[in-house]
mmCIF file of C-alpha atoms and ligand atoms in Angstrom:
data_model
loop_
_atom_site.group_PDB
_atom_site.id
_atom_site.type_symbol
_atom_site.label_atom_id
_atom_site.label_comp_id
_atom_site.label_asym_id
_atom_site.label_seq_id
_atom_site.Cartn_x
_atom_site.Cartn_y
_atom_site.Cartn_z
ATOM 1 C CA MET A 459 6.806 47.133 7.850
ATOM 2 C CA THR A 460 8.010 49.203 4.953
ATOM 3 C CA ASP A 461 7.877 46.261 2.222
ATOM 4 C CA THR A 462 4.879 47.306 -0.435
ATOM 5 C CA ILE A 463 1.797 45.227 0.045
ATOM 6 C CA THR A 464 -1.279 45.710 -2.067
ATOM 7 C CA ARG A 465 -4.353 43.526 -1.594
ATOM 8 C CA PHE A 466 -7.953 42.849 -3.661
ATOM 9 C CA ALA A 467 -10.515 42.652 -1.383
ATOM 10 C CA PRO A 468 -13.979 41.309 -3.211
ATOM 11 C CA SER A 469 -17.205 40.612 -1.554
ATOM 12 C CA PRO A 470 -18.247 36.808 -3.011
ATOM 13 C CA THR A 471 -21.745 38.247 -3.711
ATOM 14 C CA GLY A 472 -21.217 37.315 -7.477
ATOM 15 C CA HIS A 473 -19.255 36.750 -10.588
ATOM 16 C CA LEU A 474 -15.627 39.036 -11.238
ATOM 17 C CA HIS A 475 -16.682 41.712 -12.606
ATOM 18 C CA ILE A 476 -14.318 43.324 -15.351
ATOM 19 C CA GLY A 477 -13.611 46.320 -12.867
ATOM 20 C CA GLY A 478 -12.437 43.709 -9.841
ATOM 21 C CA ALA A 479 -9.925 42.323 -12.587
ATOM 22 C CA ARG A 480 -8.494 45.563 -13.643
ATOM 23 C CA THR A 481 -8.026 46.264 -9.885
ATOM 24 C CA ALA A 482 -6.789 42.783 -9.035
ATOM 25 C CA LEU A 483 -4.036 43.034 -12.194
ATOM 26 C CA PHE A 484 -3.091 46.860 -10.870
ATOM 27 C CA CYS A 485 -2.554 45.764 -7.213
ATOM 28 C CA GLU A 486 -0.561 42.734 -7.898
ATOM 29 C CA ALA A 487 1.625 44.379 -10.838
ATOM 30 C CA TYR A 488 2.046 46.957 -8.299
ATOM 31 C CA ALA A 489 3.310 44.971 -5.666
ATOM 32 C CA ARG A 490 5.825 42.564 -8.292
ATOM 33 C CA GLY A 491 6.869 46.147 -9.714
ATOM 34 C CA GLN A 492 8.329 46.679 -6.089
ATOM 35 C CA GLY A 493 9.007 43.622 -5.063
ATOM 36 C CA GLY A 494 6.243 43.308 -2.731
ATOM 37 C CA ARG A 495 3.328 40.969 -1.569
ATOM 38 C CA PHE A 496 -0.211 40.770 -2.891
ATOM 39 C CA VAL A 497 -2.963 39.917 -0.854
ATOM 40 C CA LEU A 498 -6.065 38.396 -1.382
ATOM 41 C CA ARG A 499 -8.727 38.688 1.144
ATOM 42 C CA ILE A 500 -12.329 37.563 0.723
ATOM 43 C CA GLU A 501 -15.024 39.976 2.247
ATOM 44 C CA ASP A 502 -17.856 38.125 3.319
ATOM 45 C CA THR A 503 -19.391 39.793 6.418
ATOM 46 C CA ASP A 504 -22.750 40.460 4.338
ATOM 47 C CA GLN A 505 -24.034 37.077 5.383
ATOM 48 C CA LYS A 506 -27.059 37.326 3.267
ATOM 49 C CA ARG A 507 -25.418 37.713 -0.174
ATOM 50 C CA SER A 508 -22.347 36.008 0.181
ATOM 51 C CA SER A 509 -21.230 32.249 -0.697
ATOM 52 C CA GLU A 510 -18.292 29.859 -0.581
ATOM 53 C CA ALA A 511 -19.497 28.914 -4.422
ATOM 54 C CA ALA A 512 -18.965 32.713 -5.179
ATOM 55 C CA ALA A 513 -15.894 32.984 -3.726
ATOM 56 C CA ALA A 514 -14.880 30.020 -5.262
ATOM 57 C CA GLY A 515 -15.748 31.434 -8.756
ATOM 58 C CA ILE A 516 -13.405 34.578 -8.058
ATOM 59 C CA LEU A 517 -10.613 32.770 -7.127
ATOM 60 C CA ASP A 518 -10.771 30.642 -10.079
ATOM 61 C CA ASP A 519 -11.224 33.666 -12.384
ATOM 62 C CA LEU A 520 -8.470 35.388 -11.548
ATOM 63 C CA ALA A 521 -6.375 31.789 -11.324
ATOM 64 C CA TRP A 522 -7.871 32.090 -15.516
ATOM 65 C CA LEU A 523 -6.436 35.140 -15.986
ATOM 66 C CA GLY A 524 -2.735 34.012 -14.303
ATOM 67 C CA ILE A 525 -3.649 36.795 -11.134
ATOM 68 C CA CYS A 526 -1.894 35.221 -8.419
ATOM 69 C CA TRP A 527 -1.891 36.210 -4.839
ATOM 70 C CA ASP A 528 1.076 35.512 -2.185
ATOM 71 C CA ASP A 529 -1.048 35.591 0.396
ATOM 72 C CA GLY A 530 -4.908 34.749 0.759
ATOM 73 C CA PRO A 531 -6.765 31.243 0.652
ATOM 74 C CA GLU A 532 -5.127 28.441 -0.904
ATOM 75 C CA ALA A 533 -6.299 27.776 -4.677
ATOM 76 C CA HIS A 534 -4.874 27.175 -7.834
ATOM 77 C CA GLY A 535 -1.138 27.038 -6.435
ATOM 78 C CA CYS A 536 -1.641 30.651 -4.872
ATOM 79 C CA GLY A 537 -1.682 31.805 -1.435
ATOM 80 C CA GLY A 538 -1.615 29.392 1.463
ATOM 81 C CA ASP A 539 0.138 30.607 4.069
ATOM 82 C CA ASP A 540 -1.191 32.622 6.428
ATOM 83 C CA ARG A 541 1.718 34.392 7.433
ATOM 84 C CA GLY A 542 0.651 35.260 11.287
ATOM 85 C CA VAL A 543 -2.370 37.210 10.057
ATOM 86 C CA GLY A 544 -5.170 34.431 10.533
ATOM 87 C CA SER A 545 -7.542 33.886 8.187
ATOM 88 C CA PHE A 546 -8.189 35.635 4.926
ATOM 89 C CA TYR A 547 -12.500 34.899 4.960
ATOM 90 C CA GLN A 548 -13.545 38.088 7.002
ATOM 91 C CA SER A 549 -16.018 35.996 8.211
ATOM 92 C CA LYS A 550 -13.341 34.202 10.373
ATOM 93 C CA ARG A 551 -11.544 37.017 11.723
ATOM 94 C CA ARG A 552 -15.078 37.968 14.407
ATOM 95 C CA ASP A 553 -13.004 37.896 17.368
ATOM 96 C CA ILE A 554 -10.459 40.221 15.822
ATOM 97 C CA TYR A 555 -13.255 42.709 14.952
ATOM 98 C CA ASP A 556 -14.785 42.086 18.372
ATOM 99 C CA ARG A 557 -11.385 42.961 20.173
ATOM 100 C CA CYS A 558 -11.474 45.927 18.445
ATOM 101 C CA PHE A 559 -14.672 47.185 18.700
ATOM 102 C CA GLN A 560 -14.229 47.251 22.659
ATOM 103 C CA GLU A 561 -10.882 49.255 22.041
ATOM 104 C CA LEU A 562 -13.134 51.778 19.702
ATOM 105 C CA MET A 563 -15.465 51.801 22.859
ATOM 106 C CA ASP A 564 -12.739 52.482 25.264
ATOM 107 C CA LYS A 565 -11.725 55.193 23.269
ATOM 108 C CA GLY A 566 -15.169 56.850 23.397
ATOM 109 C CA PHE A 567 -15.337 56.803 19.406
ATOM 110 C CA ALA A 568 -17.994 54.038 19.623
ATOM 111 C CA TYR A 569 -21.578 53.850 20.763
ATOM 112 C CA PRO A 570 -24.635 51.483 20.916
ATOM 113 C CA ALA A 571 -27.277 52.535 18.943
ATOM 114 C CA PHE A 572 -30.891 51.014 19.315
ATOM 115 C CA ASP A 573 -33.005 52.219 16.286
ATOM 116 C CA THR A 574 -34.947 50.084 14.700
ATOM 117 C CA PRO A 575 -34.874 49.161 10.646
ATOM 118 C CA GLU A 576 -38.344 50.467 10.797
ATOM 119 C CA GLU A 577 -37.069 53.822 12.672
ATOM 120 C CA LEU A 578 -34.015 54.425 10.404
ATOM 121 C CA MET A 579 -36.463 54.259 7.427
ATOM 122 C CA ALA A 580 -38.779 56.653 8.909
ATOM 123 C CA MET A 581 -35.778 59.091 9.565
ATOM 124 C CA ARG A 582 -34.781 58.008 5.716
ATOM 125 C CA LYS A 583 -37.967 59.212 4.281
ATOM 126 C CA GLU A 584 -38.411 62.816 6.349
ATOM 127 C CA ALA A 585 -35.092 63.811 5.233
ATOM 128 C CA GLU A 586 -36.482 62.845 1.486
ATOM 129 C CA ALA A 587 -39.633 64.622 2.113
ATOM 130 C CA GLN A 588 -37.277 67.769 3.051
ATOM 131 C CA LYS A 589 -35.378 66.678 -0.073
ATOM 132 C CA LYS A 590 -32.246 66.076 2.422
ATOM 133 C CA THR A 591 -29.636 63.468 2.497
ATOM 134 C CA PHE A 592 -30.037 61.280 5.581
ATOM 135 C CA ILE A 593 -27.138 61.919 7.951
ATOM 136 C CA TYR A 594 -27.179 59.977 11.204
ATOM 137 C CA ARG A 595 -25.208 61.596 14.143
ATOM 138 C CA GLN A 596 -25.802 60.874 17.599
ATOM 139 C CA SER A 597 -28.550 63.101 19.163
ATOM 140 C CA GLU A 598 -27.920 65.696 21.552
ATOM 141 C CA ASN A 599 -29.761 64.195 24.628
ATOM 142 C CA TYR A 600 -28.415 60.637 24.039
ATOM 143 C CA ASP A 601 -27.322 59.309 27.342
ATOM 144 C CA HIS A 602 -24.339 57.180 27.544
ATOM 145 C CA ASN A 603 -24.562 55.779 30.525
ATOM 146 C CA GLU A 604 -28.471 54.858 30.271
ATOM 147 C CA ALA A 605 -27.156 53.223 26.296
ATOM 148 C CA MET A 606 -24.588 51.126 28.153
ATOM 149 C CA ASN A 607 -27.063 49.712 30.581
ATOM 150 C CA ARG A 608 -29.773 48.802 27.603
ATOM 151 C CA ALA A 609 -27.024 47.466 25.580
ATOM 152 C CA LYS A 610 -26.519 44.696 28.189
ATOM 153 C CA ASN A 611 -29.944 42.949 27.114
ATOM 154 C CA GLU A 612 -31.067 44.931 23.828
ATOM 155 C CA GLU A 613 -30.263 44.023 20.484
ATOM 156 C CA HIS A 614 -28.113 47.264 18.795
ATOM 157 C CA ALA A 615 -25.436 48.328 16.730
ATOM 158 C CA LEU A 616 -22.360 50.057 17.021
ATOM 159 C CA ARG A 617 -21.881 53.391 15.713
ATOM 160 C CA PHE A 618 -18.483 55.093 15.310
ATOM 161 C CA LYS A 619 -18.579 58.758 16.152
ATOM 162 C CA MET A 620 -17.550 60.819 13.351
ATOM 163 C CA SER A 621 -15.973 64.342 14.086
ATOM 164 C CA HIS A 622 -17.449 67.278 13.101
ATOM 165 C CA GLU A 623 -14.558 68.347 11.067
ATOM 166 C CA PRO A 624 -14.043 68.078 7.482
ATOM 167 C CA VAL A 625 -11.926 65.001 6.403
ATOM 168 C CA THR A 626 -9.081 65.363 3.525
ATOM 169 C CA ILE A 627 -7.288 62.636 2.163
ATOM 170 C CA HIS A 628 -4.947 62.354 -0.145
ATOM 171 C CA ASP A 629 -5.385 60.096 -3.234
ATOM 172 C CA GLU A 630 -2.076 59.323 -5.323
ATOM 173 C CA ILE A 631 -4.064 59.415 -8.544
ATOM 174 C CA LEU A 632 -7.138 62.493 -7.475
ATOM 175 C CA GLY A 633 -4.623 64.068 -5.374
ATOM 176 C CA GLU A 634 -6.454 65.936 -2.311
ATOM 177 C CA VAL A 635 -9.831 65.542 -1.994
ATOM 178 C CA THR A 636 -11.912 67.267 1.253
ATOM 179 C CA PHE A 637 -15.202 66.150 2.439
ATOM 180 C CA PRO A 638 -17.494 68.436 4.474
ATOM 181 C CA PHE A 639 -18.403 67.343 7.714
ATOM 182 C CA GLU A 640 -21.996 67.792 6.742
ATOM 183 C CA GLU A 641 -21.485 64.837 4.411
ATOM 184 C CA LEU A 642 -19.842 62.305 6.997
ATOM 185 C CA ASP A 643 -22.327 60.564 9.179
ATOM 186 C CA ASP A 644 -22.195 58.434 12.295
ATOM 187 C CA LEU A 645 -21.440 55.165 10.305
ATOM 188 C CA VAL A 646 -22.679 51.277 11.784
ATOM 189 C CA ILE A 647 -19.782 49.452 12.123
ATOM 190 C CA LYS A 648 -21.353 46.644 14.443
ATOM 191 C CA LYS A 649 -24.455 45.546 12.818
ATOM 192 C CA ARG A 650 -27.404 44.181 14.733
ATOM 193 C CA ASP A 651 -26.639 40.560 14.160
ATOM 194 C CA GLY A 652 -22.770 40.972 15.563
ATOM 195 C CA PHE A 653 -21.189 40.836 12.239
ATOM 196 C CA PRO A 654 -18.727 44.052 11.464
ATOM 197 C CA THR A 655 -19.862 46.145 8.423
ATOM 198 C CA TYR A 656 -17.346 46.284 5.673
ATOM 199 C CA HIS A 657 -16.175 49.671 6.352
ATOM 200 C CA PHE A 658 -14.828 48.393 9.750
ATOM 201 C CA ALA A 659 -13.419 45.033 8.617
ATOM 202 C CA VAL A 660 -11.750 46.775 5.813
ATOM 203 C CA ILE A 661 -9.776 49.004 8.166
ATOM 204 C CA VAL A 662 -9.035 46.512 10.724
ATOM 205 C CA ASP A 663 -7.804 43.908 8.259
ATOM 206 C CA ASP A 664 -5.834 46.773 6.258
ATOM 207 C CA GLU A 665 -3.660 47.452 9.389
ATOM 208 C CA HIS A 666 -3.381 43.653 10.438
ATOM 209 C CA MET A 667 -2.157 42.535 7.253
ATOM 210 C CA GLY A 668 0.315 45.232 6.630
ATOM 211 C CA VAL A 669 -1.438 46.598 3.715
ATOM 212 C CA THR A 670 0.331 50.320 2.332
ATOM 213 C CA HIS A 671 -1.529 50.718 -0.453
ATOM 214 C CA VAL A 672 -5.159 50.466 -1.229
ATOM 215 C CA VAL A 673 -5.906 50.526 -4.544
ATOM 216 C CA ARG A 674 -9.361 50.297 -5.351
ATOM 217 C CA GLY A 675 -12.403 51.642 -7.891
ATOM 218 C CA GLN A 676 -13.562 55.002 -7.439
ATOM 219 C CA GLU A 677 -16.638 53.456 -6.141
ATOM 220 C CA HIS A 678 -14.923 53.587 -3.019
ATOM 221 C CA LEU A 679 -13.900 57.200 -2.892
ATOM 222 C CA SER A 680 -16.864 58.502 -0.982
ATOM 223 C CA ASN A 681 -15.880 55.566 1.672
ATOM 224 C CA THR A 682 -12.308 56.744 2.132
ATOM 225 C CA PRO A 683 -12.950 59.486 4.436
ATOM 226 C CA ARG A 684 -14.804 57.526 6.785
ATOM 227 C CA HIS A 685 -12.340 54.874 6.508
ATOM 228 C CA VAL A 686 -9.531 57.472 7.137
ATOM 229 C CA ALA A 687 -11.419 58.861 10.569
ATOM 230 C CA MET A 688 -11.617 55.426 11.866
ATOM 231 C CA ILE A 689 -7.993 54.651 10.919
ATOM 232 C CA LYS A 690 -6.825 57.776 13.036
ATOM 233 C CA ALA A 691 -9.403 57.033 15.766
ATOM 234 C CA MET A 692 -7.569 53.266 16.149
ATOM 235 C CA GLY A 693 -4.115 54.465 16.238
ATOM 236 C CA TYR A 694 -3.429 52.526 12.656
ATOM 237 C CA ARG A 695 -0.646 53.440 9.822
ATOM 238 C CA ILE A 696 -2.633 55.452 6.916
ATOM 239 C CA PRO A 697 -2.129 53.629 3.540
ATOM 240 C CA LYS A 698 -1.460 55.174 0.567
ATOM 241 C CA PHE A 699 -4.939 55.420 -1.500
ATOM 242 C CA ALA A 700 -5.245 55.110 -5.212
ATOM 243 C CA HIS A 701 -8.906 55.149 -6.912
ATOM 244 C CA LEU A 702 -9.152 53.827 -10.036
ATOM 245 C CA PRO A 703 -11.541 55.300 -12.771
ATOM 246 C CA LEU A 704 -14.712 53.811 -13.280
ATOM 247 C CA ILE A 705 -15.292 51.370 -16.476
ATOM 248 C CA PHE A 706 -17.694 52.931 -18.967
ATOM 249 C CA ASN A 707 -20.192 51.215 -21.483
ATOM 250 C CA PHE A 708 -19.810 52.378 -25.251
ATOM 251 C CA ASP A 709 -22.869 54.805 -24.544
ATOM 252 C CA GLY A 710 -21.343 56.776 -21.679
ATOM 253 C CA SER A 711 -23.166 54.994 -18.701
ATOM 254 C CA LYS A 712 -21.504 53.213 -16.004
ATOM 255 C CA MET A 713 -21.032 49.411 -16.930
ATOM 256 C CA SER A 714 -22.934 47.957 -14.078
ATOM 257 C CA LYS A 715 -23.069 44.053 -13.312
ATOM 258 C CA ARG A 716 -27.088 44.731 -13.912
ATOM 259 C CA ASP A 717 -26.438 45.389 -17.804
ATOM 260 C CA LYS A 718 -26.955 42.126 -18.523
ATOM 261 C CA ASP A 719 -30.743 41.737 -16.817
ATOM 262 C CA LYS A 720 -31.371 45.268 -18.303
ATOM 263 C CA ALA A 721 -30.772 43.913 -22.075
ATOM 264 C CA VAL A 722 -32.883 40.997 -21.289
ATOM 265 C CA ARG A 723 -35.675 43.322 -19.719
ATOM 266 C CA ALA A 724 -35.863 45.401 -22.660
ATOM 267 C CA ALA A 725 -36.368 42.314 -24.985
ATOM 268 C CA VAL A 726 -38.522 41.092 -22.993
ATOM 269 C CA LYS A 727 -40.973 44.406 -22.898
ATOM 270 C CA ALA A 728 -40.509 44.984 -27.115
ATOM 271 C CA ALA A 729 -41.711 41.264 -27.357
ATOM 272 C CA GLY A 730 -44.735 41.400 -25.409
ATOM 273 C CA ASP A 731 -45.778 37.952 -24.775
ATOM 274 C CA ILE A 732 -42.911 36.584 -22.552
ATOM 275 C CA THR A 733 -44.256 34.773 -19.368
ATOM 276 C CA ALA A 734 -42.479 33.750 -16.560
ATOM 277 C CA ASP A 735 -42.744 29.733 -17.860
ATOM 278 C CA ASP A 736 -40.236 30.908 -20.899
ATOM 279 C CA ALA A 737 -37.837 32.456 -18.135
ATOM 280 C CA GLY A 738 -38.010 29.306 -16.391
ATOM 281 C CA VAL A 739 -38.493 31.151 -13.256
ATOM 282 C CA GLU A 740 -41.775 31.567 -10.475
ATOM 283 C CA GLU A 741 -44.469 34.218 -11.749
ATOM 284 C CA LYS A 742 -43.499 36.108 -8.681
ATOM 285 C CA VAL A 743 -40.036 36.331 -9.494
ATOM 286 C CA PHE A 744 -40.443 37.201 -13.004
ATOM 287 C CA ALA A 745 -43.197 39.843 -12.249
ATOM 288 C CA LYS A 746 -40.501 41.538 -9.932
ATOM 289 C CA TRP A 747 -37.405 41.590 -11.912
ATOM 290 C CA LYS A 748 -39.925 43.106 -14.884
ATOM 291 C CA LYS A 749 -40.711 46.303 -12.729
ATOM 292 C CA ASP A 750 -37.350 46.607 -10.447
ATOM 293 C CA LYS A 751 -34.122 47.565 -12.063
ATOM 294 C CA SER A 752 -31.889 46.327 -9.328
ATOM 295 C CA VAL A 753 -33.648 42.721 -9.058
ATOM 296 C CA GLN A 754 -31.362 39.921 -11.011
ATOM 297 C CA LEU A 755 -32.169 36.695 -12.674
ATOM 298 C CA PRO A 756 -30.066 33.540 -11.554
ATOM 299 C CA GLN A 757 -27.438 34.184 -14.064
ATOM 300 C CA ASP A 758 -28.279 30.890 -16.018
ATOM 301 C CA LYS A 759 -31.844 31.609 -16.054
ATOM 302 C CA LEU A 760 -31.072 34.947 -17.836
ATOM 303 C CA ILE A 761 -28.286 33.092 -20.394
ATOM 304 C CA ALA A 762 -30.975 30.692 -21.429
ATOM 305 C CA LEU A 763 -33.651 33.576 -21.771
ATOM 306 C CA ALA A 764 -31.586 35.965 -23.874
ATOM 307 C CA ALA A 765 -30.705 32.935 -25.998
ATOM 308 C CA LYS A 766 -34.583 32.737 -26.259
ATOM 309 C CA LEU A 767 -35.174 35.912 -27.201
ATOM 310 C CA GLY A 768 -31.763 35.944 -29.556
ATOM 311 C CA VAL A 769 -30.440 38.856 -27.432
ATOM 312 C CA GLU A 770 -26.324 39.181 -27.247
ATOM 313 C CA LEU A 771 -26.265 39.914 -23.607
ATOM 314 C CA PRO A 772 -22.744 42.637 -22.715
ATOM 315 C CA GLU A 773 -19.773 41.065 -21.381
ATOM 316 C CA ILE A 774 -19.180 42.252 -17.877
ATOM 317 C CA ASP A 775 -18.075 39.224 -15.566
ATOM 318 C CA VAL A 776 -14.844 37.604 -16.438
ATOM 319 C CA GLU A 777 -16.969 34.822 -17.253
ATOM 320 C CA ASP A 778 -18.844 36.322 -19.843
ATOM 321 C CA PHE A 779 -15.310 36.833 -21.618
ATOM 322 C CA ARG A 780 -14.355 33.268 -21.046
ATOM 323 C CA ARG A 781 -17.642 32.023 -22.565
ATOM 324 C CA ALA A 782 -17.235 33.986 -25.619
ATOM 325 C CA GLY A 783 -13.520 32.840 -26.079
ATOM 326 C CA TYR A 784 -11.465 35.365 -25.466
ATOM 327 C CA LEU A 785 -7.917 34.219 -24.192
ATOM 328 C CA PRO A 786 -6.432 35.039 -21.087
ATOM 329 C CA GLU A 787 -3.814 37.131 -22.060
ATOM 330 C CA ALA A 788 -6.098 39.362 -24.648
ATOM 331 C CA ILE A 789 -8.186 40.323 -21.340
ATOM 332 C CA ILE A 790 -5.245 41.053 -19.316
ATOM 333 C CA ASN A 791 -3.875 43.413 -22.272
ATOM 334 C CA TYR A 792 -7.101 45.002 -22.334
ATOM 335 C CA ILE A 793 -8.158 45.835 -18.811
ATOM 336 C CA ALA A 794 -4.403 46.979 -18.189
ATOM 337 C CA LEU A 795 -4.724 50.034 -20.704
ATOM 338 C CA LEU A 796 -8.321 50.929 -18.750
ATOM 339 C CA GLY A 797 -6.967 53.494 -16.852
ATOM 340 C CA TRP A 798 -3.412 53.621 -18.153
ATOM 341 C CA ASN A 799 -0.862 53.342 -20.485
ATOM 342 C CA PRO A 800 2.632 52.867 -21.045
ATOM 343 C CA GLY A 801 3.561 56.040 -22.701
ATOM 344 C CA GLU A 802 6.015 54.435 -24.614
ATOM 345 C CA LYS A 803 6.550 53.960 -28.400
ATOM 346 C CA ASP A 804 7.596 50.924 -30.643
ATOM 347 C CA ALA A 805 9.978 51.124 -33.486
ATOM 348 C CA GLU A 806 7.567 52.157 -35.830
ATOM 349 C CA GLY A 807 6.428 55.125 -33.629
ATOM 350 C CA LYS A 808 3.444 54.037 -32.557
ATOM 351 C CA ASP A 809 1.843 53.825 -29.114
ATOM 352 C CA VAL A 810 3.150 50.366 -27.091
ATOM 353 C CA GLU A 811 -0.270 48.744 -27.054
ATOM 354 C CA ARG A 812 0.472 45.065 -26.730
ATOM 355 C CA PHE A 813 2.322 43.773 -23.901
ATOM 356 C CA ASP A 814 2.715 40.594 -21.737
ATOM 357 C CA ARG A 815 2.444 40.113 -18.255
ATOM 358 C CA ALA A 816 6.399 40.362 -17.385
ATOM 359 C CA TYR A 817 6.054 43.668 -18.920
ATOM 360 C CA LEU A 818 3.594 45.000 -16.598
ATOM 361 C CA ALA A 819 5.373 43.741 -13.399
ATOM 362 C CA VAL A 820 8.806 45.706 -14.112
ATOM 363 C CA LEU A 821 7.065 49.401 -14.475
HETATM 364 N N1 LIG B 300 -14.911 44.390 -0.979
HETATM 365 C C1 LIG B 300 -15.064 45.366 -1.778
HETATM 366 C C2 LIG B 300 -15.983 45.356 -2.786
HETATM 367 O O1 LIG B 300 -16.090 44.216 -3.511
HETATM 368 C C3 LIG B 300 -13.942 46.325 -1.742
HETATM 369 C C4 LIG B 300 -13.144 46.479 -0.845
HETATM 370 C C5 LIG B 300 -11.890 47.690 -1.077
HETATM 371 O O2 LIG B 300 -11.366 47.201 -1.858
HETATM 372 O O3 LIG B 300 -12.104 48.404 -0.011
HETATM 373 O O4 LIG B 300 -15.936 46.238 -3.519
#
């Protein structure tokens, strides 16, 4: 297959972040410009964190922005035809992953691992105590036959047998990037619940869906050597990779989906007398949220609490911009310029900064 195929592959664990919208736009514009196809795939292998409502919300936000996928779930007049590749929801593609696990096992690139979450936690702590990063590698006295026997009736994960060589990837934006083997681990490809991990599902699907260009945020750069190692082990084509720059806040910090909670948490601390009742959540939830930066309040509660405290929430998700009254055309124009510019001058000699969607697609 030589036609350009790009894909946007969100995990439906929350709202569409402005960075995700930028990735989707770049993928769509590039495919259009090349006369190719743009695929939308829902990466819902994390059963605990994914929801159908979040997936529907992401499709809705994309459509509102005017970003339409050729292949993918049918919604808002986009997608629909499966083009022979099966479902565009990873949770419905498990038989394909199961076949591929077997293939990797047969080739000697995957092995069952029986470590329990508690054992893994202990290994992680031990590495931390020695001020080392925890890197899991197959133990030297791993007995393959014994493991295959145990695997018949013991719960286990499957891990990929990473080579002991450094991995060099070629990125269309960053050039060559080499990752030393000490940074690469034998990653889990099949979880104990039987689902594939993101890392494995992504390489299988990119191959089966004919993806030629993987365009995604730079937060995925360190995943790419692992993906390339697995792609090679499976004998797949290596797509072109392009990692887009991260999006930062005005203060130089990385824009995060947790910034809204951060703003409200600071106001709650400053006010001093805000209770769980004020927040409309249980005491336990509120206490945890106040202490733990990684915990987020439900969006509706957060918005209500922000209004009570007079806090202006930072705009991070497409939904925030929608609520604030921005027009989709303005957002598209704005995100197009995050990491790119047309390099053209207008009649007055100024940089071209305003354009429409058709302009993006012909570049
Ligand atoms: N599902 C991943 C995410 O939402 C993206 C995967 C990828 O683009 O390779 O971050």
